[in-house]
Short mmCIF file of C-alpha atoms and ligand atoms in Angstrom, two decimals:
data_model
loop_
_atom_site.label_atom_id
_atom_site.label_comp_id
_atom_site.label_asym_id
_atom_site.label_seq_id
_atom_site.Cartn_x
_atom_site.Cartn_y
_atom_site.Cartn_z
CA MET A 1 39.87 182.16 107.55
CA ASP A 2 39.92 181.21 104.08
CA VAL A 3 42.68 183.25 102.56
CA ILE A 4 45.84 185.05 103.56
CA VAL A 5 47.03 188.12 101.76
CA VAL A 6 50.82 188.33 101.61
CA MET A 7 51.92 191.95 101.29
CA LYS A 8 55.00 192.97 99.31
CA ALA A 9 58.06 193.76 101.41
CA ALA A 10 57.78 197.40 100.29
CA ALA A 11 54.04 197.70 101.14
CA SER A 12 53.18 200.74 103.26
CA ASP A 13 50.96 200.86 106.36
CA ASP A 14 48.34 202.55 104.17
CA ASP A 15 48.45 199.59 101.75
CA VAL A 16 47.87 197.20 104.67
CA ALA A 17 45.02 199.34 106.00
CA ARG A 18 43.41 199.41 102.54
CA VAL A 19 43.57 195.62 102.30
CA ALA A 20 42.06 195.28 105.78
CA ASP A 21 39.22 197.68 104.85
CA ARG A 22 38.51 195.79 101.64
CA ILE A 23 38.43 192.48 103.55
CA THR A 24 35.87 193.97 105.95
CA GLU A 25 33.86 195.27 103.01
CA LEU A 26 33.78 191.73 101.58
CA GLY A 27 32.15 190.59 104.81
CA LEU A 28 35.29 188.88 106.15
CA VAL A 29 37.31 189.59 109.29
CA PRO A 30 40.88 190.87 108.73
CA HIS A 31 43.78 189.57 110.90
CA PRO A 32 46.99 191.49 110.17
CA SER A 33 50.24 189.92 111.36
CA LYS A 34 53.41 191.96 111.03
CA GLY A 35 56.46 189.80 110.37
CA GLU A 36 60.10 190.84 110.32
CA PHE A 37 60.11 191.33 106.56
CA ARG A 38 56.50 191.54 105.47
CA THR A 39 52.98 191.82 106.68
CA ILE A 40 50.37 189.15 106.14
CA VAL A 41 46.65 189.75 106.47
CA GLY A 42 44.37 186.82 107.13
CA ALA A 43 40.76 187.00 105.98
CA ILE A 44 38.32 184.83 107.90
CA GLY A 45 34.83 183.97 106.78
CA GLU A 46 33.00 182.58 103.78
CA LYS A 47 34.90 183.61 100.69
CA THR A 48 33.38 184.04 97.29
CA PRO A 49 35.26 183.02 94.12
CA GLN A 50 35.96 186.70 93.51
CA THR A 51 37.55 187.36 96.91
CA ARG A 52 40.96 186.20 95.88
CA GLU A 53 40.93 188.01 92.55
CA GLN A 54 39.77 191.28 94.05
CA LEU A 55 42.29 191.30 96.87
CA GLU A 56 45.13 190.42 94.49
CA GLN A 57 44.59 193.65 92.61
CA LEU A 58 45.10 195.98 95.58
CA PRO A 59 48.34 198.00 95.78
CA GLY A 60 51.12 196.43 97.84
CA VAL A 61 49.69 192.89 97.60
CA ASP A 62 52.14 190.19 96.54
CA GLU A 63 49.93 187.10 96.60
CA VAL A 64 46.72 185.73 98.07
CA MET A 65 46.89 182.16 99.39
CA VAL A 66 44.21 179.73 100.45
CA ILE A 67 44.95 177.97 103.77
CA SER A 68 44.09 174.31 103.65
CA GLN A 69 44.30 173.45 107.37
CA PRO A 70 41.20 173.75 109.57
CA TYR A 71 43.30 175.74 112.03
CA LYS A 72 44.26 178.87 110.16
CA LEU A 73 45.95 181.50 112.32
CA ALA A 74 47.75 178.74 114.22
CA SER A 75 49.19 177.15 111.08
CA ARG A 76 52.64 177.48 109.60
CA GLU A 77 50.94 178.31 106.32
CA PHE A 78 49.76 181.55 107.90
CA HIS A 79 52.97 182.34 109.75
CA GLU A 80 56.06 180.47 108.62
CA ALA A 81 58.61 181.46 111.25
CA ASP A 82 58.40 180.41 114.90
CA THR A 83 56.47 182.90 116.98
CA ILE A 84 58.55 184.33 119.79
CA LEU A 85 56.54 185.82 122.65
CA ASP A 86 57.82 188.42 125.05
CA VAL A 87 56.47 188.03 128.56
CA LYS A 88 57.87 190.71 130.85
CA GLY A 89 61.20 190.61 129.04
CA ILE A 90 61.35 186.81 128.79
CA ARG A 91 61.44 185.42 125.27
CA ILE A 92 59.40 182.28 124.67
CA GLY A 93 59.66 180.16 121.50
CA GLY A 94 62.23 179.85 118.69
CA SER A 95 65.51 178.61 120.12
CA HIS A 96 64.63 179.81 123.64
CA VAL A 97 63.75 177.16 126.20
CA ASN A 98 61.94 178.31 129.34
CA ILE A 99 61.26 176.20 132.38
CA ILE A 100 58.12 176.97 134.37
CA ALA A 101 58.28 175.58 137.90
CA GLY A 102 56.55 175.79 141.25
CA PRO A 103 54.06 173.94 143.41
CA CYS A 104 50.92 172.38 141.94
CA ALA A 105 48.72 174.53 144.15
CA ILE A 106 49.26 177.74 146.07
CA GLU A 107 49.00 176.37 149.59
CA SER A 108 50.80 178.84 151.84
CA ARG A 109 53.09 181.84 151.63
CA GLU A 110 55.97 179.74 153.05
CA VAL A 111 55.76 176.99 150.44
CA LEU A 112 55.16 179.31 147.48
CA PHE A 113 57.94 181.77 148.32
CA GLY A 114 60.36 179.03 149.41
CA VAL A 115 59.84 176.91 146.30
CA GLY A 116 59.78 180.06 144.13
CA ARG A 117 63.15 181.19 145.42
CA ALA A 118 64.63 177.72 144.92
CA VAL A 119 63.39 177.24 141.35
CA LYS A 120 64.52 180.72 140.37
CA GLU A 121 67.97 180.04 141.81
CA ALA A 122 68.06 176.81 139.78
CA GLY A 123 67.26 178.68 136.56
CA ALA A 124 63.49 178.48 136.09
CA SER A 125 62.16 181.61 134.42
CA ILE A 126 58.41 181.48 135.22
CA LEU A 127 56.65 180.67 138.51
CA ARG A 128 53.61 178.37 138.55
CA GLY A 129 50.96 177.84 141.22
CA GLY A 130 47.28 176.94 141.01
CA ALA A 131 44.62 178.96 142.81
CA TYR A 132 41.64 177.22 141.19
CA LYS A 133 42.28 173.48 141.08
CA PRO A 134 40.16 171.29 138.79
CA ARG A 135 40.06 168.12 140.90
CA SER A 136 38.62 164.73 139.96
CA SER A 137 36.92 164.56 143.36
CA PRO A 138 34.65 167.27 144.78
CA TYR A 139 36.05 166.38 148.23
CA SER A 140 39.69 167.14 147.29
CA PHE A 141 41.37 170.49 147.99
CA GLN A 142 39.95 172.92 145.43
CA GLY A 143 42.56 175.68 145.73
CA ARG A 144 42.63 178.93 147.64
CA GLY A 145 41.01 181.05 144.93
CA ARG A 146 41.52 184.81 145.11
CA GLU A 147 43.60 184.53 148.29
CA GLY A 148 46.01 182.31 146.34
CA LEU A 149 46.14 184.78 143.46
CA VAL A 150 47.17 187.56 145.84
CA LEU A 151 50.06 185.41 147.12
CA LEU A 152 51.13 184.50 143.58
CA LYS A 153 51.29 188.14 142.53
CA GLU A 154 53.34 189.02 145.61
CA ALA A 155 55.73 186.14 144.98
CA GLY A 156 56.14 187.11 141.31
CA GLU A 157 56.92 190.70 142.30
CA GLU A 158 59.33 189.78 145.04
CA LEU A 159 61.18 187.23 142.90
CA ASN A 160 60.95 189.34 139.73
CA MET A 161 59.44 186.36 137.86
CA PRO A 162 56.42 186.22 135.55
CA THR A 163 53.67 183.99 136.90
CA ILE A 164 51.23 181.47 135.44
CA THR A 165 48.03 180.15 136.97
CA GLU A 166 45.00 178.22 135.76
CA VAL A 167 41.66 179.84 135.07
CA THR A 168 38.73 177.41 135.04
CA ASP A 169 35.71 179.67 134.74
CA PRO A 170 34.96 182.44 132.21
CA ARG A 171 33.66 184.54 135.13
CA ASP A 172 37.12 184.50 136.78
CA VAL A 173 39.10 185.62 133.72
CA ASP A 174 39.17 189.33 134.63
CA THR A 175 40.25 188.59 138.20
CA VAL A 176 43.01 186.20 137.15
CA CYS A 177 44.25 188.81 134.63
CA GLU A 178 44.72 191.26 137.51
CA PHE A 179 47.02 188.88 139.36
CA ALA A 180 48.91 186.66 136.88
CA ASP A 181 51.04 187.17 133.77
CA ILE A 182 50.04 184.01 131.85
CA LEU A 183 46.62 182.33 131.82
CA GLN A 184 46.67 178.53 131.94
CA ILE A 185 43.86 176.52 130.38
CA GLY A 186 43.89 173.06 131.94
CA SER A 187 43.61 169.74 130.18
CA ARG A 188 40.01 169.32 131.33
CA ASN A 189 39.06 172.71 129.91
CA MET A 190 40.86 172.48 126.58
CA GLN A 191 37.52 172.34 124.81
CA ASN A 192 35.65 174.74 127.08
CA PHE A 193 34.99 177.01 124.13
CA ASN A 194 33.38 179.83 126.11
CA LEU A 195 36.46 179.95 128.33
CA LEU A 196 38.75 179.98 125.26
CA LEU A 197 36.77 182.84 123.71
CA GLU A 198 36.96 184.79 126.97
CA VAL A 199 40.75 184.47 127.37
CA GLY A 200 41.04 185.31 123.66
CA LYS A 201 39.64 188.75 124.46
CA THR A 202 42.41 189.52 126.97
CA ASP A 203 45.94 190.75 126.31
CA LYS A 204 47.54 187.99 128.42
CA PRO A 205 49.47 185.05 126.94
CA VAL A 206 47.40 181.86 127.08
CA PHE A 207 49.01 178.49 127.89
CA ILE A 208 46.73 175.71 126.61
CA LYS A 209 47.24 172.19 127.91
CA ARG A 210 46.24 169.33 125.63
CA GLY A 211 43.13 167.49 126.72
CA TYR A 212 44.19 164.02 127.82
CA ALA A 213 41.83 162.51 125.26
CA ALA A 214 42.30 165.13 122.56
CA SER A 215 44.18 164.91 119.27
CA THR A 216 46.87 167.39 118.30
CA THR A 217 44.49 168.82 115.68
CA GLU A 218 41.89 169.42 118.39
CA LEU A 219 44.55 171.20 120.46
CA LEU A 220 45.35 173.42 117.49
CA MET A 221 41.64 174.14 117.00
CA SER A 222 41.46 175.23 120.65
CA ALA A 223 44.39 177.58 120.03
CA GLU A 224 42.46 178.86 117.01
CA TYR A 225 39.55 179.86 119.28
CA VAL A 226 41.91 182.12 121.24
CA LEU A 227 43.69 183.46 118.15
CA SER A 228 40.37 184.18 116.43
CA GLN A 229 39.57 186.70 119.15
CA GLY A 230 42.68 188.74 118.38
CA ASN A 231 44.91 187.35 121.13
CA HIS A 232 47.93 186.06 119.22
CA ARG A 233 49.96 185.09 122.29
CA VAL A 234 49.29 181.38 122.66
CA ILE A 235 51.56 178.60 123.99
CA LEU A 236 50.67 174.91 123.58
CA CYS A 237 51.47 172.17 126.10
CA GLU A 238 51.57 168.39 125.73
CA ARG A 239 50.81 166.93 129.17
CA GLY A 240 50.22 163.24 128.64
CA ILE A 241 47.28 161.38 127.17
CA ARG A 242 45.19 158.35 128.15
CA THR A 243 46.47 155.08 126.74
CA PHE A 244 46.11 151.45 127.84
CA GLY A 245 49.39 151.76 129.77
CA ASP A 246 48.85 152.00 133.52
CA ASP A 247 52.44 152.30 134.74
CA VAL A 248 52.17 156.07 134.63
CA ARG A 249 49.38 158.55 135.33
CA PHE A 250 49.22 159.55 131.65
CA THR A 251 51.44 158.70 128.67
CA LEU A 252 53.61 161.64 127.62
CA ASP A 253 53.15 161.89 123.86
CA VAL A 254 56.71 162.95 123.05
CA SER A 255 56.06 162.76 119.32
CA ALA A 256 53.35 165.42 119.68
CA ILE A 257 56.14 167.96 120.28
CA PRO A 258 57.80 167.77 116.83
CA VAL A 259 54.43 167.02 115.18
CA LEU A 260 52.94 170.23 116.57
CA GLN A 261 56.07 172.20 115.77
CA GLU A 262 55.83 171.16 112.16
CA ARG A 263 52.23 172.31 111.92
CA THR A 264 52.25 175.47 114.00
CA HIS A 265 54.43 178.51 114.61
CA LEU A 266 53.30 178.71 118.25
CA PRO A 267 55.68 177.69 121.08
CA VAL A 268 55.25 174.06 122.20
CA PHE A 269 55.84 173.11 125.85
CA PHE A 270 55.30 169.84 127.71
CA ASP A 271 54.52 168.76 131.26
CA PRO A 272 56.49 165.76 132.55
CA SER A 273 54.89 165.99 136.03
CA HIS A 274 51.23 165.31 135.23
CA ALA A 275 52.24 162.68 132.67
CA ALA A 276 54.50 160.81 135.11
CA GLY A 277 52.41 161.05 138.25
CA LYS A 278 55.51 159.88 140.17
CA ARG A 279 58.50 162.05 140.98
CA ASP A 280 61.14 159.50 139.94
CA LEU A 281 59.79 159.46 136.40
CA VAL A 282 59.80 163.25 136.03
CA PRO A 283 63.54 163.64 135.16
CA PRO A 284 63.66 161.05 132.34
CA LEU A 285 60.48 162.46 130.77
CA ALA A 286 61.74 166.01 131.17
CA LEU A 287 64.98 165.16 129.38
CA ALA A 288 63.08 163.35 126.61
CA GLY A 289 60.86 166.38 125.96
CA ILE A 290 63.80 168.79 125.82
CA ALA A 291 65.65 166.38 123.52
CA ALA A 292 62.57 166.28 121.26
CA GLY A 293 62.95 170.03 120.80
CA ALA A 294 60.27 171.50 123.08
CA HIS A 295 60.32 175.23 123.75
CA GLY A 296 59.90 174.63 127.46
CA ALA A 297 58.53 172.50 130.26
CA ILE A 298 56.25 173.04 133.24
CA VAL A 299 57.44 171.12 136.31
CA GLU A 300 55.89 170.70 139.75
CA VAL A 301 58.27 171.28 142.65
CA HIS A 302 57.50 171.10 146.39
CA SER A 303 59.69 171.49 149.47
CA SER A 304 57.75 168.91 151.50
CA PRO A 305 55.77 166.80 149.02
CA ASP A 306 54.49 164.47 151.75
CA ARG A 307 52.53 167.43 153.14
CA ALA A 308 51.35 168.78 149.76
CA LEU A 309 47.62 169.36 149.39
CA CYS A 310 47.68 168.42 145.71
CA ASP A 311 49.87 166.19 143.50
CA GLY A 312 52.53 165.55 146.17
CA PRO A 313 53.62 162.17 144.69
CA GLN A 314 54.76 163.80 141.44
CA ALA A 315 56.45 166.86 142.97
CA VAL A 316 60.24 166.90 142.80
CA LEU A 317 62.31 168.33 145.64
CA PRO A 318 64.06 171.66 145.00
CA GLU A 319 67.53 170.08 145.13
CA ASN A 320 66.57 167.45 142.58
CA PHE A 321 65.00 170.12 140.41
CA ALA A 322 68.32 172.02 140.44
CA ARG A 323 70.12 168.91 139.21
CA LEU A 324 67.49 168.34 136.54
CA MET A 325 67.85 171.95 135.34
CA LYS A 326 71.54 171.38 134.67
CA GLN A 327 70.80 168.20 132.72
CA MET A 328 68.00 169.87 130.72
CA SER A 329 70.32 172.76 129.95
CA ALA A 330 72.97 170.40 128.57
CA ILE A 331 70.41 168.55 126.41
CA ALA A 332 68.91 171.82 125.16
CA GLU A 333 72.32 172.91 123.96
CA ILE A 334 72.81 169.66 122.03
CA VAL A 335 69.61 170.27 120.06
CA GLY A 336 70.55 173.89 119.36
CA HIS A 337 68.30 175.43 122.00
CA ARG A 338 69.16 177.42 125.05
CA ILE A 339 67.52 177.52 128.45
CA THR A 340 66.85 181.08 129.51
CA PRO A 341 67.77 181.30 133.17
CA TRP A 342 65.67 184.02 134.75
CA GLY A 343 65.21 185.38 131.24
CA ARG A 344 66.08 188.96 131.82
CA GLU A 345 69.33 190.63 130.86
CA GLU A 346 69.85 192.19 134.29
CA ASP A 347 69.30 188.83 135.99
CA ARG A 348 71.59 187.04 133.58
CA ALA A 349 74.32 189.61 134.19
CA ARG A 350 73.91 189.13 137.93
CA ARG A 351 74.06 185.40 137.52
CA ARG A 352 77.33 185.65 135.61
CA VAL A 353 78.78 187.65 138.50
CA VAL A 354 77.69 185.09 141.10
CA GLY A 355 79.15 182.41 138.87
CA GLY A 356 76.20 180.11 138.22
CA TRP A 357 75.79 177.85 135.23
CA GLY A 358 74.46 179.14 131.92
CA GLY A 359 73.46 182.74 131.38
C1 PEP B 401 48.13 171.67 136.47
O1 PEP B 401 49.02 172.03 135.69
O2 PEP B 401 48.09 172.01 137.64
C2 PEP B 401 47.07 170.76 135.98
C3 PEP B 401 45.95 170.58 136.67
O3 PEP B 401 47.37 170.15 134.83
P1 PEP B 401 46.39 169.43 133.78
O4 PEP B 401 45.33 170.42 133.45
O5 PEP B 401 47.31 169.13 132.64
O6 PEP B 401 45.87 168.20 134.43
MN1 MN B 402 49.18 169.35 139.59
#
């Protein structure tokens, strides 16, 4: 996109439609975005010197701005305020902090439902579990595929929690959409552009994990691929990058959290588990990320990590996760954020009655 058209506060829907039609006529693609006070219309494509002048003259138009960043729809220039997503009644972004938790992989009904119940009780608002696992070795457990997705959907329904799972192949996107509420793009697929285009055509929120050798600008460009297809519900996730340090599996780039937040309006999460690689390091990294102002974290939890089929060494036990949730909640409050336990009003009300923390 080359320009954004900022509509006047008093502009009518007809004014916005006229601007969109004119943008199409100029051979560009219009991207309207309705804010609380005014509507902005992005125009993507090669602009001519006249584009700006012509659009400026249309009724209801306040100003036409050129966006300098290579990522356009993802930039704060395009959308100044934090984007707040609504996923099944849970608000993500802004001052809301959501914790996604669950096992690395969907292994069995017992583990998924047991861990799911425990993390929900502790205050996590979204359930994770991988059905398609991108493993470094072809001989490692590859996930239970569709069978896993069925279990995840059942767990989400029973626990009344939105679910997230990774999709690794453009051919699986439709299937995963049937079973999960949020589509996860893994670190290894951050630049799988066909996959990004495919999830961009769905109406599901997309959670993009930073490639472990990718810059923050490259992460934002990956988000742009999804946004360019009309799917404006994107969440970014810092998950650790490759450095010379070998004490940890990856190095959590804590500074990427505020850096991204300055450049984009999209919610920014982080993953202390895959960065740490060891369960004892998960709590300090989790607290650091929340203190840095992240909009949420994704944490791996397992009831018997020594029997886990994937990432056991970095999985925290449910009781330790519950303690960590309390600490994260306290830190979130200090930085002016608030952890959303269970997210929904009815759940929060119930939690107040049972006398838990927060809510
Ligand atoms: C995961 O979250 O299960 C995962 C595989 O993470 P990443 O893509 O960041 O390695
Ligand atoms: Mn994992």
